[in-house]
PDB file of C-alpha atoms in Angstrom:
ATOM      1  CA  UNK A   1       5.751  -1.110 -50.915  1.00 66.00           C
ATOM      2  CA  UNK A   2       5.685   2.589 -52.305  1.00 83.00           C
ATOM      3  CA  UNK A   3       9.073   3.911 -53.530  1.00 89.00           C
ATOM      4  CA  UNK A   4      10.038   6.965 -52.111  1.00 89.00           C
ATOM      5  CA  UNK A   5       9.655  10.102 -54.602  1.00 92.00           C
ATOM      6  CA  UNK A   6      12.879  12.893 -55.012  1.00 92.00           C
ATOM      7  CA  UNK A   7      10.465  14.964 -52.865  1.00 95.00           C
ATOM      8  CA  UNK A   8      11.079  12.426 -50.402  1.00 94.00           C
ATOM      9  CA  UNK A   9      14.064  11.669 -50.529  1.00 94.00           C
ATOM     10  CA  UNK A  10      14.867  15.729 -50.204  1.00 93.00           C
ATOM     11  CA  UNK A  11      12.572  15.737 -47.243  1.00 95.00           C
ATOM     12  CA  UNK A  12      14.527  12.447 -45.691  1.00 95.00           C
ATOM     13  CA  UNK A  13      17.723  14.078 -46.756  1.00 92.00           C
ATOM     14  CA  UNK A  14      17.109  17.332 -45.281  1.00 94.00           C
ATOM     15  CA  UNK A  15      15.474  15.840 -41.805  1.00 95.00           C
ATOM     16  CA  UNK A  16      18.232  12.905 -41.377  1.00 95.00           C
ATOM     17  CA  UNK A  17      21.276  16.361 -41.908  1.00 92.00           C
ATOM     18  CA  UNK A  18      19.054  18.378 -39.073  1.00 93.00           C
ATOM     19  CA  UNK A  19      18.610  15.480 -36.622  1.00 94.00           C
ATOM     20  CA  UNK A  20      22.278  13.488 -36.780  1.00 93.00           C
ATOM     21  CA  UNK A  21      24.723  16.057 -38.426  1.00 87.00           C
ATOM     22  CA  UNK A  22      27.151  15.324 -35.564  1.00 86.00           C
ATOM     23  CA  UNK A  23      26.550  11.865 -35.348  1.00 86.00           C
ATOM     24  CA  UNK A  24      29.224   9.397 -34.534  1.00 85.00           C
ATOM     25  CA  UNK A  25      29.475   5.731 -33.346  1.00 89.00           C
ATOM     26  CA  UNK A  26      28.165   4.189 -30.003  1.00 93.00           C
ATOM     27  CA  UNK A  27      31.309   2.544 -29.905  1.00 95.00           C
ATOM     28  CA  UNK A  28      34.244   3.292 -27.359  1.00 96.00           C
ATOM     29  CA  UNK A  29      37.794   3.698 -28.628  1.00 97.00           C
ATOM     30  CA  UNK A  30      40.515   5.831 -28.388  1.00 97.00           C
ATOM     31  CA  UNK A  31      43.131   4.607 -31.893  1.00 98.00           C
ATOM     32  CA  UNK A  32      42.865   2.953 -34.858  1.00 98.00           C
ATOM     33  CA  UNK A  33      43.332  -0.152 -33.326  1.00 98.00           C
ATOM     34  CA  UNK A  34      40.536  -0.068 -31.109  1.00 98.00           C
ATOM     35  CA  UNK A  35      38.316   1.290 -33.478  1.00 98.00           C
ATOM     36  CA  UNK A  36      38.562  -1.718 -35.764  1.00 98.00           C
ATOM     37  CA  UNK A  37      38.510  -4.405 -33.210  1.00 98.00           C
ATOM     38  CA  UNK A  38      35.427  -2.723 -31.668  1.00 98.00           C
ATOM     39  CA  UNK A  39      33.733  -2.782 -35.159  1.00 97.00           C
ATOM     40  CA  UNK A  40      34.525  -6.105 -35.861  1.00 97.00           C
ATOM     41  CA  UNK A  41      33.049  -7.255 -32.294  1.00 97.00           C
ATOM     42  CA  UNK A  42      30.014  -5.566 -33.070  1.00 95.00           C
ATOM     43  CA  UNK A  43      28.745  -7.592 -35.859  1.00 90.00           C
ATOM     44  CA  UNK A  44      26.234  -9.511 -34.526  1.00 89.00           C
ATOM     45  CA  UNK A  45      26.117  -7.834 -31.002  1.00 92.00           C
ATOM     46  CA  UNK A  46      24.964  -4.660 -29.343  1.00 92.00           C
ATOM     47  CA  UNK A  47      27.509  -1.550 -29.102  1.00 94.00           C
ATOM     48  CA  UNK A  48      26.670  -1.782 -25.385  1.00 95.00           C
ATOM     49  CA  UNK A  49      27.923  -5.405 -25.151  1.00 96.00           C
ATOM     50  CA  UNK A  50      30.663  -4.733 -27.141  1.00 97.00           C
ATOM     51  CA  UNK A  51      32.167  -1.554 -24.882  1.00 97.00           C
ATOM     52  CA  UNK A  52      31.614  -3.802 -22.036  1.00 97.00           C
ATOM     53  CA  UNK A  53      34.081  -6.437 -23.605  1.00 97.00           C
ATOM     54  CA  UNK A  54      36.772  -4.101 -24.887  1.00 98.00           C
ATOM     55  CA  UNK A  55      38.400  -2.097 -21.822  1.00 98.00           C
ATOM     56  CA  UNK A  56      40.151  -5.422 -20.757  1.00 98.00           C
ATOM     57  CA  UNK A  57      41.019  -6.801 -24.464  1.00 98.00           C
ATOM     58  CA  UNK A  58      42.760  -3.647 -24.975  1.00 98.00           C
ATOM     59  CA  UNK A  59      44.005  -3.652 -21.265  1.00 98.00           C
ATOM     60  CA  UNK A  60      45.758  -6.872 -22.021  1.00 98.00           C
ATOM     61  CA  UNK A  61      46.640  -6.154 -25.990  1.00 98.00           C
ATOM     62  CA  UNK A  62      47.202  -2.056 -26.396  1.00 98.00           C
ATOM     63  CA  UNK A  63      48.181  -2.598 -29.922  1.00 98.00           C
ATOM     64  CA  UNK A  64      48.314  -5.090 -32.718  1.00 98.00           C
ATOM     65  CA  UNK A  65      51.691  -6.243 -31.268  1.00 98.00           C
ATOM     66  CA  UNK A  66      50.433  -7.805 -28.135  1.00 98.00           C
ATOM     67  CA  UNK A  67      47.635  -9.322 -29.895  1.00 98.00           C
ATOM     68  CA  UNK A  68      49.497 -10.901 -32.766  1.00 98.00           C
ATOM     69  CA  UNK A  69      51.150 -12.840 -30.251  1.00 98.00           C
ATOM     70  CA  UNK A  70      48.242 -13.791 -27.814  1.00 98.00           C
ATOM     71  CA  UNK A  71      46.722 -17.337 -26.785  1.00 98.00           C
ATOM     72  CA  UNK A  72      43.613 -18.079 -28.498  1.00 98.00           C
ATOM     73  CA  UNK A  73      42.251 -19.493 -25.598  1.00 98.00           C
ATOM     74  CA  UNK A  74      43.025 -16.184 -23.405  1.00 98.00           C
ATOM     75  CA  UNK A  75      41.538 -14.311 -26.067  1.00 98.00           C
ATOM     76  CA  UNK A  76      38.330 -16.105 -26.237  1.00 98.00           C
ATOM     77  CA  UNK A  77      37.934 -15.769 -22.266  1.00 97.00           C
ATOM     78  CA  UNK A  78      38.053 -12.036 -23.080  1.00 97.00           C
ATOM     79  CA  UNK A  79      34.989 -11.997 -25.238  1.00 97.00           C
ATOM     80  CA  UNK A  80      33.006 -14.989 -24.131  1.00 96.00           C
ATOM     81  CA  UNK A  81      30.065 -12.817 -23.245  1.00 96.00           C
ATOM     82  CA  UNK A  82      29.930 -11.930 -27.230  1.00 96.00           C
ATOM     83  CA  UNK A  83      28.182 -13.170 -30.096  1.00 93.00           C
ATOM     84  CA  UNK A  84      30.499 -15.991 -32.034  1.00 96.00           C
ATOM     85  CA  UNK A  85      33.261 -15.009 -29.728  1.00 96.00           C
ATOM     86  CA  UNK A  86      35.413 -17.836 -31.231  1.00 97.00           C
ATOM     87  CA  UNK A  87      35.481 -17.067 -34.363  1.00 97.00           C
ATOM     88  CA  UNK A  88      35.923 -13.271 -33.396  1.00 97.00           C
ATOM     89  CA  UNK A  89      38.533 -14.002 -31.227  1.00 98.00           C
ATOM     90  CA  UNK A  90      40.790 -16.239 -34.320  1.00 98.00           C
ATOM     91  CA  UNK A  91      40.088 -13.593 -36.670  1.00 98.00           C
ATOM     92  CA  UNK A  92      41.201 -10.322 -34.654  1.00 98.00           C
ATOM     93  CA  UNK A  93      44.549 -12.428 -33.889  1.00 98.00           C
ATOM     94  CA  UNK A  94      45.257 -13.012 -37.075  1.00 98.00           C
ATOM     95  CA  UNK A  95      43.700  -8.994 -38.066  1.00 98.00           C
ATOM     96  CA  UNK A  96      46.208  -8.178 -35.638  1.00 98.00           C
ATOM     97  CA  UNK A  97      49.380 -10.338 -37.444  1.00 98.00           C
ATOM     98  CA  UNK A  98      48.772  -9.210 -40.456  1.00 98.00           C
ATOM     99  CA  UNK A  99      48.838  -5.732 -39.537  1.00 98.00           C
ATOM    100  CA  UNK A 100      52.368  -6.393 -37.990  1.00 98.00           C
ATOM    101  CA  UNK A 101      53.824  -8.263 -41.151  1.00 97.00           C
ATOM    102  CA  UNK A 102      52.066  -5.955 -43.819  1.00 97.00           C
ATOM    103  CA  UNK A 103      51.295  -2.858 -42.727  1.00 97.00           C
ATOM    104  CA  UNK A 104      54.073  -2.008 -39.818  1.00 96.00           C
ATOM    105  CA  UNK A 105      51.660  -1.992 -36.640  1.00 97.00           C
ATOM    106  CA  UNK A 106      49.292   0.768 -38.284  1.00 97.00           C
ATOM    107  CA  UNK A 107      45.793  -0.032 -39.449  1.00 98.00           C
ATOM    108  CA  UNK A 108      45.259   0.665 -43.269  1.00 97.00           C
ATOM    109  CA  UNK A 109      43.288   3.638 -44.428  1.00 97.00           C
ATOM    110  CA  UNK A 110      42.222   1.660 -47.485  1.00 96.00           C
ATOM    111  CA  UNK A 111      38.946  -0.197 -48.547  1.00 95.00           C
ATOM    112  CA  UNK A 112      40.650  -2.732 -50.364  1.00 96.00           C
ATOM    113  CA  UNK A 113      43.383  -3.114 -47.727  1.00 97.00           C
ATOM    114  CA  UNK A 114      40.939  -3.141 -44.720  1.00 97.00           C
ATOM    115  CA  UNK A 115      39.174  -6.234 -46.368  1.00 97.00           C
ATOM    116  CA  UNK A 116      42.427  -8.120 -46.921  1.00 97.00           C
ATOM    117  CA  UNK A 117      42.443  -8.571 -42.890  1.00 97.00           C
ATOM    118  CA  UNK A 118      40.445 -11.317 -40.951  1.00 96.00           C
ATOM    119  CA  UNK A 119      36.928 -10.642 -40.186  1.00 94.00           C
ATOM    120  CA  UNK A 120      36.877  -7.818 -42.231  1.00 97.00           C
ATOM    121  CA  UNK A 121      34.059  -7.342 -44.800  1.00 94.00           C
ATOM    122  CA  UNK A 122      32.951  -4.769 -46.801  1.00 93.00           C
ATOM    123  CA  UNK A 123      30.811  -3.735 -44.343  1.00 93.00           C
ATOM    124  CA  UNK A 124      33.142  -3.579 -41.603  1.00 96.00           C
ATOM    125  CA  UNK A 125      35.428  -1.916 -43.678  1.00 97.00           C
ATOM    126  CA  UNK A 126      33.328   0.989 -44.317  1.00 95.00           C
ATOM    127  CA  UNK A 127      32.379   1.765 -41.152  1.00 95.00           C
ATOM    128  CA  UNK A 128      36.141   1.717 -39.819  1.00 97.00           C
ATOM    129  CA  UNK A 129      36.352   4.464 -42.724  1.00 96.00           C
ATOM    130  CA  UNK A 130      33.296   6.510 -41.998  1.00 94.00           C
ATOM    131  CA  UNK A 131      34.166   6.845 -38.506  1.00 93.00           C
ATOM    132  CA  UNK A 132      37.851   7.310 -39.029  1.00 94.00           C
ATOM    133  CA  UNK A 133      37.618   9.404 -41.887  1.00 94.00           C
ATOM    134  CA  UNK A 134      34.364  10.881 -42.689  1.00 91.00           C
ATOM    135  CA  UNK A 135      34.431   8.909 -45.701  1.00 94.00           C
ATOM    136  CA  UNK A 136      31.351   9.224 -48.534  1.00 94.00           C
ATOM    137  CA  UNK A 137      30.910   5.565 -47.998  1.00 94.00           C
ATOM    138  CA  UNK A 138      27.741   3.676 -46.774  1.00 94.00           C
ATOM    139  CA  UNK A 139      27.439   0.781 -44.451  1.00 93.00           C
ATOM    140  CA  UNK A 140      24.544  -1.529 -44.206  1.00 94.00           C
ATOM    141  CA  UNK A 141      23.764  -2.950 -41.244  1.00 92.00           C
ATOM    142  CA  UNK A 142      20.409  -4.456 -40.228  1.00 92.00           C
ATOM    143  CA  UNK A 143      19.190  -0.404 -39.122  1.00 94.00           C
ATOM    144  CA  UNK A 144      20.072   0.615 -42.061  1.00 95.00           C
ATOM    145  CA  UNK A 145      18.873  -2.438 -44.255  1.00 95.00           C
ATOM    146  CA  UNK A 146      15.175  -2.094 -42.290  1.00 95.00           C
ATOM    147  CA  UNK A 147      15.199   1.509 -42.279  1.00 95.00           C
ATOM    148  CA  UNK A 148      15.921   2.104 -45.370  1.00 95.00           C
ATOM    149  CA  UNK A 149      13.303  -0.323 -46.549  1.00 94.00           C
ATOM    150  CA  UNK A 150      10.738   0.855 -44.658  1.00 94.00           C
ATOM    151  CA  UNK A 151      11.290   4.363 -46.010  1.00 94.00           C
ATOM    152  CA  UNK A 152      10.954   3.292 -49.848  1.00 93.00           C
ATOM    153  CA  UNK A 153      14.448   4.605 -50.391  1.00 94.00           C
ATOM    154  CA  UNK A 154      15.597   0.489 -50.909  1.00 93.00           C
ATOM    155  CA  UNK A 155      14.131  -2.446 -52.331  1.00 92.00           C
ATOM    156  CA  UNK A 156      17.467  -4.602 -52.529  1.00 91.00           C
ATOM    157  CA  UNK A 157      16.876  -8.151 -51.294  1.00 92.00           C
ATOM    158  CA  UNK A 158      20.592  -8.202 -49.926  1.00 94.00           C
ATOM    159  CA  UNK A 159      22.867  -5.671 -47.943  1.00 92.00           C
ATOM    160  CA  UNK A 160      24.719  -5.204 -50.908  1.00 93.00           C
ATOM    161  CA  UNK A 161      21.996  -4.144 -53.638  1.00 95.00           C
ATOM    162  CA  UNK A 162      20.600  -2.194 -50.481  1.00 95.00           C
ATOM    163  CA  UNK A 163      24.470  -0.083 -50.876  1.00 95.00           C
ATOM    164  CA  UNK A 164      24.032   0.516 -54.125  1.00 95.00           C
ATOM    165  CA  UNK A 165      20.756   1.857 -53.758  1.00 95.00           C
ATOM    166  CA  UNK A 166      21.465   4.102 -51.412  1.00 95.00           C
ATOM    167  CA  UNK A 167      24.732   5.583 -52.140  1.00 95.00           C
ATOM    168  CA  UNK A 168      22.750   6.201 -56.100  1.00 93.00           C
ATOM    169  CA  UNK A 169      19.962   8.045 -54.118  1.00 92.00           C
ATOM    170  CA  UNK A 170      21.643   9.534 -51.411  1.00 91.00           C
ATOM    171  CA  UNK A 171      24.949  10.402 -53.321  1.00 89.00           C
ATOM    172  CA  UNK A 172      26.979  13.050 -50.899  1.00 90.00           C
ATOM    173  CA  UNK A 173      26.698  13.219 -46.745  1.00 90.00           C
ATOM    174  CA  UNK A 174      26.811   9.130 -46.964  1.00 93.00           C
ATOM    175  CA  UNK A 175      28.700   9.012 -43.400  1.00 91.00           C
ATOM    176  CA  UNK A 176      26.405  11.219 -42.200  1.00 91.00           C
ATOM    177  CA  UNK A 177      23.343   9.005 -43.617  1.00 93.00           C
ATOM    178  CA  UNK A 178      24.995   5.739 -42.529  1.00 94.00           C
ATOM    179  CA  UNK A 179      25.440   7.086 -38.820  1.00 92.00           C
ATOM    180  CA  UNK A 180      21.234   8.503 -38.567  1.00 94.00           C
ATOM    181  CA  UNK A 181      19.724   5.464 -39.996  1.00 95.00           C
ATOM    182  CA  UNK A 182      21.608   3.500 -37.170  1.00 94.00           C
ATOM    183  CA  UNK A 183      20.703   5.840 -34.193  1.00 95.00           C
ATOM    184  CA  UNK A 184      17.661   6.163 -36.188  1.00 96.00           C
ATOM    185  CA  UNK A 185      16.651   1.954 -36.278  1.00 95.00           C
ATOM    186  CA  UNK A 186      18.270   1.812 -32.869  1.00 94.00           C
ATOM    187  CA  UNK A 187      15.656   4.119 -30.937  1.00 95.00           C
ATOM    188  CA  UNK A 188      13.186   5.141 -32.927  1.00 96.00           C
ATOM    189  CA  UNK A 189      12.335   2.934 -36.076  1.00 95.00           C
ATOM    190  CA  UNK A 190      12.925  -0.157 -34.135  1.00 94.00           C
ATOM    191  CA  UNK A 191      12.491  -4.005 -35.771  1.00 91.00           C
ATOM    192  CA  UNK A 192       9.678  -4.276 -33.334  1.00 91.00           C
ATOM    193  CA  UNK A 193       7.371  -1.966 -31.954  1.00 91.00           C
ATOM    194  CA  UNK A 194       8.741   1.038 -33.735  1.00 93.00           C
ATOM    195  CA  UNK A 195       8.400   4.549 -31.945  1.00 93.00           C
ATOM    196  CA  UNK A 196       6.257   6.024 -34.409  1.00 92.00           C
ATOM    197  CA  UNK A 197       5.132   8.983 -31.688  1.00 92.00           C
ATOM    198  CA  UNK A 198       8.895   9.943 -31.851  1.00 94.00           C
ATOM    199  CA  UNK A 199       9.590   9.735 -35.607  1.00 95.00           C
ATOM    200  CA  UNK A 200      10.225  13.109 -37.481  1.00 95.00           C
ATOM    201  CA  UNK A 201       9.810  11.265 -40.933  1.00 94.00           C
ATOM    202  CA  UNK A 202       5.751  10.049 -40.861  1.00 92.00           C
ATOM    203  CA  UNK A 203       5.048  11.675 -43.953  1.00 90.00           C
ATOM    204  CA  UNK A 204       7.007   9.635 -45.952  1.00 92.00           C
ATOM    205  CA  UNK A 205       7.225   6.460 -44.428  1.00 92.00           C
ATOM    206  CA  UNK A 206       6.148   3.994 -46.874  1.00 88.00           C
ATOM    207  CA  UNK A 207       5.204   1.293 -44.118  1.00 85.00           C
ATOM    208  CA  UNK A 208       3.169   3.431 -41.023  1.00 65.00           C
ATOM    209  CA  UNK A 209       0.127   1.751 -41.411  1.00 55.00           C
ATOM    210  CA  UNK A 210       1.438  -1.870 -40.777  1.00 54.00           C
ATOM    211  CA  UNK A 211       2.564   0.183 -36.849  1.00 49.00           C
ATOM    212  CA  UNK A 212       0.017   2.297 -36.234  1.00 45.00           C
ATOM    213  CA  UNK A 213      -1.793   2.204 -32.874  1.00 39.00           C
ATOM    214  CA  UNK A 214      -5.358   1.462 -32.357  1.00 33.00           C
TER     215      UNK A 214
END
């Protein structure tokens, strides 16, 4: 696959800034809390699926106080329509518990702190601080991993060499970046059958003639 040149990566740059500058998550929340559960839901499973789920979680649990303290079992019932619901629901108890004992009922503003909680990753933690924040950070998902491919901007085998490329490339705006190659993967440069009609970047797509109609 052809890398993508600077003059490409201005052009992708420029484009991605015109088309997503106010770009946020798909994700419903109204606190910290939320925002972090709804994140870590999402791994795995749609945004849609995952705002179905949440109004009664955080019915039941408003804060990390009622859900330090909840049934596993109740808690599963809560997300059985999502992916690896059982393993979500252990690891946003115990999120929840240590955010009680260690950081006084208030989620962490803080990379490394973030990724000292259950079912937090890198990943995870990133997002929570681009969408909290506005932080220069990038999160790779699988939009991001594919779009970014397909584009020539990455070549990374893994979601974590794919990071590095990126945030070397890309440098400044990475929030901004991280949020229009999701949107961007979601609806347009899809895994399959990829919108090509509605893309705005088909002069530097490294990989239009493996979609191309006809």
């Amino acid at each position: 696959m052809k890398k993508a040149t600077k003059k490409d990566i201005i052009f992708i740059r420029d484009r991605f800034l015109e088309e997503y500058a106010d770009a946020v998550t798909e994700l419903t929340y109204t606190n910290d809390y939320e925002l972090l559960i709804a994140i870590i839901l999402s791994a795995q499973c749609t945004d849609k699926r995952v705002n179905i789920i949440t109004p009664a979680l955080f019915a039941k649990y408003p804060s990390s106080k009622e859900l330090s303290v909840a049934e596993l079992e109740d808690v599963k019932e809560l997300l059985k329509s999502c992916s690896f619901f059982n393993n979500k629901a252990k690891n946003i108890i115990k999120m929840a518990q240590s955010v009680e004992e260690n950081h006084e009922g208030e989620i962490p503003h803080d990379t490394k702190e973030l990724m000292k909680l259950a079912g937090v990753g890198n990943k995870t933690a990133n997002v929570f601080m681009i969408e909290a924040d506005g932080a220069n950070l990038m999160a790779v998902d699988t939009h991001v991993f594919r779009v970014s491919h397909r584009l020539g901007l990455a070549f990374g085998k893994t979601v974590e060499q794919t990071e590095v490329e990126l945030v070397k490339k890309l440098k400044d705006d990475l929030h901004i970046f991280h949020q229009a190659m999701v949107l961007f993967g979601r609806y347009i440069c899809k895994a399959v059958k990829p919108e090509c009609e509605k893309c705005f970047l088909t002069q530097v797509c490294k990989t239009k003639e493996t979609f191309r109609v006809g």
